[in-house]
Coordinates of N, CA and C in Angstrom, one line a residue:
M1198 N 102.5 101.2 107.2 CA 103.3 100.1 107.6 C 105.0 100.1 107.4
M1199 N 105.6 99.4 108.5 CA 107.0 99.9 108.6 C 107.3 98.7 107.4
R1200 N 108.5 98.7 106.5 CA 108.9 98.4 105.6 C 110.7 98.3 105.9
T1201 N 111.4 97.4 105.6 CA 112.3 97.2 105.3 C 113.3 96.8 104.2
I1202 N 114.4 97.1 103.9 CA 115.4 97.3 102.6 C 116.9 97.3 103.0
D1203 N 117.2 95.5 102.6 CA 119.0 96.1 103.1 C 119.6 95.9 101.5
D1204 N 119.0 96.0 100.4 CA 119.2 96.3 98.9 C 119.8 97.2 98.7
V1205 N 121.1 97.5 98.3 CA 121.5 98.9 98.1 C 120.8 99.6 96.3
V1206 N 120.5 98.6 95.7 CA 119.9 99.3 94.5 C 118.4 99.8 94.7
E1207 N 117.5 98.5 95.6 CA 116.0 98.8 95.8 C 116.1 100.3 96.8
L1208 N 117.1 100.6 97.8 CA 117.1 101.7 98.6 C 117.1 103.3 97.9
R1209 N 118.2 103.1 96.8 CA 118.4 104.2 95.8 C 117.4 104.4 95.1
R1210 N 116.9 103.8 95.0 CA 115.6 104.1 93.7 C 114.7 104.8 94.6
W1211 N 114.8 104.2 95.9 CA 113.4 104.4 96.3 C 114.0 105.8 97.1
A1212 N 114.9 106.0 97.3 CA 115.5 107.4 97.8 C 115.5 108.7 96.5
E1213 N 115.7 108.1 95.2 CA 115.7 108.8 93.9 C 114.2 109.3 93.6
M1214 N 113.6 108.8 93.9 CA 111.8 108.9 93.6 C 111.4 109.9 94.4
R1215 N 112.2 109.7 95.5 CA 111.8 110.9 96.7 C 112.2 112.4 96.6
G1216 N 113.3 112.0 96.0 CA 114.1 113.3 95.8 C 114.9 113.8 96.9
A1217 N 115.2 112.1 97.8 CA 116.6 112.1 98.5 C 118.0 112.4 98.2
R1218 N 119.1 113.0 99.0 CA 120.2 112.7 98.2 C 121.1 112.1 99.6
P1219 N 122.3 111.2 99.5 CA 123.0 110.3 100.0 C 123.6 111.8 101.1
C1220 N 124.2 111.3 102.4 CA 124.7 112.0 103.3 C 125.2 111.1 104.5
R1221 N 125.8 112.0 105.2 CA 126.3 111.8 106.8 C 126.2 112.5 107.9
D1222 N 125.8 112.1 109.0 CA 125.5 112.9 110.1 C 126.7 113.4 110.0
A1223 N 127.0 114.7 110.4 CA 128.5 115.5 110.3 C 128.8 115.3 112.1
S1224 N 127.9 115.1 112.7 CA 128.5 114.8 114.1 C 128.7 113.6 114.7
T1225 N 127.9 112.5 114.2 CA 128.4 111.2 114.5 C 128.4 110.2 113.3
G1226 N 128.6 110.5 111.9 CA 129.1 109.9 110.6 C 128.4 109.0 110.1
R1227 N 127.1 108.7 111.0 CA 126.0 107.6 110.2 C 125.8 108.2 109.3
L1228 N 125.1 107.1 108.3 CA 124.3 107.5 106.8 C 123.0 108.0 107.3
V1229 N 122.7 109.3 106.4 CA 121.6 109.8 106.7 C 121.0 109.8 104.7
L1230 N 119.4 110.2 105.0 CA 119.3 110.5 103.6 C 118.5 111.6 103.6
A1231 N 118.8 113.1 103.2 CA 118.2 113.9 103.5 C 117.1 113.8 102.2
L1232 N 115.9 113.9 102.8 CA 114.7 114.1 101.8 C 115.2 115.6 101.7
A1233 N 114.0 115.9 100.6 CA 113.6 117.0 99.9 C 113.4 117.9 101.2
G1234 N 114.1 118.8 101.5 CA 113.5 119.7 102.3 C 114.0 120.1 103.6
D1235 N 114.6 118.5 103.9 CA 115.2 118.6 104.9 C 116.2 119.8 105.4
V1236 N 116.1 119.8 106.6 CA 117.3 120.9 107.0 C 117.9 120.0 108.4
C1237 N 119.2 119.9 107.9 CA 119.7 119.1 109.4 C 121.3 119.3 108.7
D1238 N 122.0 118.8 109.9 CA 123.3 119.0 110.0 C 123.7 117.6 109.0
V1239 N 124.2 117.6 108.2 CA 124.8 116.7 107.2 C 125.7 116.9 106.3
C1240 N 126.4 116.1 106.0 CA 127.8 116.3 104.9 C 127.0 115.3 103.5
D1241 N 126.9 115.4 102.4 CA 126.8 115.5 101.3 C 127.8 114.3 100.7
V1242 N 127.8 112.9 100.7 CA 128.9 112.7 99.9 C 127.7 111.9 98.4
D1243 N 128.8 110.9 98.0 CA 128.3 110.2 96.8 C 127.3 109.3 97.1
W1244 N 126.9 108.6 95.7 CA 126.2 107.2 96.4 C 127.0 106.1 96.4
G1245 N 128.1 106.1 95.6 CA 129.6 105.2 95.7 C 129.9 105.2 97.2
E1246 N 130.5 106.1 98.0 CA 130.6 106.0 99.5 C 129.4 105.3 100.3
W1247 N 128.3 106.1 99.7 CA 127.2 105.7 100.8 C 126.9 104.1 100.6
E1248 N 126.7 103.8 99.6 CA 126.1 102.5 99.0 C 127.2 101.4 99.9
T1249 N 128.7 101.7 99.6 CA 129.5 100.7 100.4 C 129.4 100.8 101.9
T1250 N 129.3 101.8 102.5 CA 129.3 102.0 103.6 C 128.3 101.1 104.4
F1251 N 127.1 101.5 103.7 CA 125.9 100.8 104.1 C 126.0 99.2 104.3
V1252 N 126.7 99.0 103.1 CA 127.2 97.4 102.7 C 127.8 96.8 103.8
L1253 N 129.0 97.6 104.3 CA 130.0 96.8 104.9 C 129.3 96.8 106.8
W1254 N 128.8 98.4 106.4 CA 128.4 98.0 108.0 C 127.3 97.3 108.3
R1255 N 126.5 96.4 107.0 CA 125.7 95.4 107.3 C 124.2 96.4 107.8
C1256 N 124.1 97.5 106.8 CA 122.8 98.7 107.2 C 121.5 97.5 106.9
A1257 N 120.8 98.4 107.6 CA 119.1 97.8 107.1 C 118.4 99.5 107.0
F1258 N 117.2 99.7 106.1 CA 117.0 100.7 105.4 C 115.3 100.4 106.2
V1259 N 114.8 101.1 107.2 CA 113.5 100.8 107.4 C 112.8 102.2 107.3
Y1260 N 111.8 102.4 106.5 CA 110.7 103.3 106.2 C 109.2 103.0 106.5
D1261 N 108.4 103.8 106.7 CA 107.0 104.2 106.9 C 106.4 104.2 105.9
D1262 N 106.1 103.2 104.8 CA 105.3 103.2 103.6 C 103.9 104.0 103.1
A1263 N 103.5 104.5 104.7 CA 102.0 105.0 104.2 C 102.0 106.3 103.5
P1264 N 101.0 106.7 102.8 CA 101.6 107.8 101.9 C 101.7 109.1 103.0
G1265 N 102.7 109.5 102.3 CA 103.1 110.9 103.3 C 104.0 110.8 104.6
A1266 N 103.7 109.6 104.7 CA 105.1 109.5 106.1 C 106.6 110.0 105.6
A1267 N 107.3 110.4 106.3 CA 108.6 110.8 106.4 C 109.2 109.9 107.4
R1268 N 109.3 109.0 108.1 CA 110.0 108.1 108.8 C 110.6 107.6 108.3
Y1269 N 111.8 107.3 109.1 CA 112.9 106.1 108.4 C 113.9 106.0 109.5
F1270 N 115.0 105.0 109.1 CA 115.9 104.7 110.0 C 117.0 104.0 109.1
I1271 N 117.9 104.3 109.5 CA 119.4 103.2 108.6 C 120.3 103.3 109.6
G1272 N 120.6 102.0 109.6 CA 121.7 101.6 110.9 C 121.9 100.1 110.4
P1273 N 122.8 99.5 111.3 CA 123.2 98.2 111.8 C 121.4 97.4 111.8
A1274 N 121.8 96.2 111.4 CA 120.6 95.3 111.6 C 119.6 95.5 113.0
E1275 N 120.2 95.4 114.1 CA 120.3 95.0 115.3 C 119.4 96.3 115.6
E1276 N 119.8 97.3 115.5 CA 119.5 98.9 115.3 C 117.9 98.4 114.7
A1277 N 117.9 98.5 113.7 CA 117.0 98.7 113.0 C 115.8 98.1 113.7
H1278 N 116.0 96.6 114.1 CA 115.4 95.6 114.8 C 114.1 96.6 116.2
A1279 N 115.6 96.9 116.7 CA 115.2 97.7 118.0 C 113.9 98.8 117.7
Y1280 N 114.6 99.9 116.6 CA 113.4 100.5 116.2 C 112.1 100.4 115.6
V1281 N 112.1 99.2 114.6 CA 110.8 98.7 114.2 C 110.1 98.1 115.4
E1282 N 110.7 97.5 116.7 CA 110.1 97.6 118.3 C 109.1 98.3 118.8
R1283 N 110.2 99.6 118.7 CA 110.0 101.2 119.5 C 108.3 101.4 118.8
E1284 N 108.4 101.4 117.7 CA 107.5 102.3 116.5 C 106.4 101.1 116.7
L1285 N 106.4 100.2 116.8 CA 105.2 99.1 117.1 C 104.7 99.4 118.2
A1286 N 105.5 99.2 119.0 CA 105.3 99.7 120.9 C 104.4 100.9 121.0
A1287 N 105.2 101.8 119.8 CA 104.3 103.5 120.2 C 103.0 103.2 119.6
S1288 N 102.9 102.7 118.2 CA 101.7 102.9 117.8 C 100.7 101.6 118.2
C1289 N 101.1 101.0 119.1 CA 99.9 100.2 120.0 C 99.9 100.7 120.8
A1290 N 100.1 101.4 121.8 CA 100.2 102.7 122.7 C 98.7 104.1 122.2
R1291 N 99.4 104.1 121.0 CA 97.9 105.2 120.3 C 97.1 104.7 120.1
H1292 N 96.9 103.2 119.8 CA 95.6 102.8 119.1 C 95.3 101.1 119.8
P1293 N 95.4 101.6 121.5 CA 94.8 100.4 121.9 C 93.7 99.3 121.5

C-alpha cells in the first residue's frame, strides 16, 4: 500500500530504520534517499540541509509499505500526487 509522509521527523525515522542516507541527485539536484546497497549518481548531504530543502520545496515522500518493497518518490506535492495516480493505474492494469 502506498503511504505518504510530509513530516521530516517521521521521514527521517523511516529512512534511518532502513539504513538510508540523505542525498541529492547529482544531475538534477532533486532530493534522494540512498537506500542501503543503492548504486546511483548521488551527492551525500547532511540531514539538516536535506530536511530544510524538503520543507522549503514543500515536498512529500511517498513509499510502498509492502514487505521488501523499495519503491518511493520524493518531490513537490503535485508530483507526488501524480506518482500515486500512476502507481495505482499500473497496479490496476496488472490486477484487473
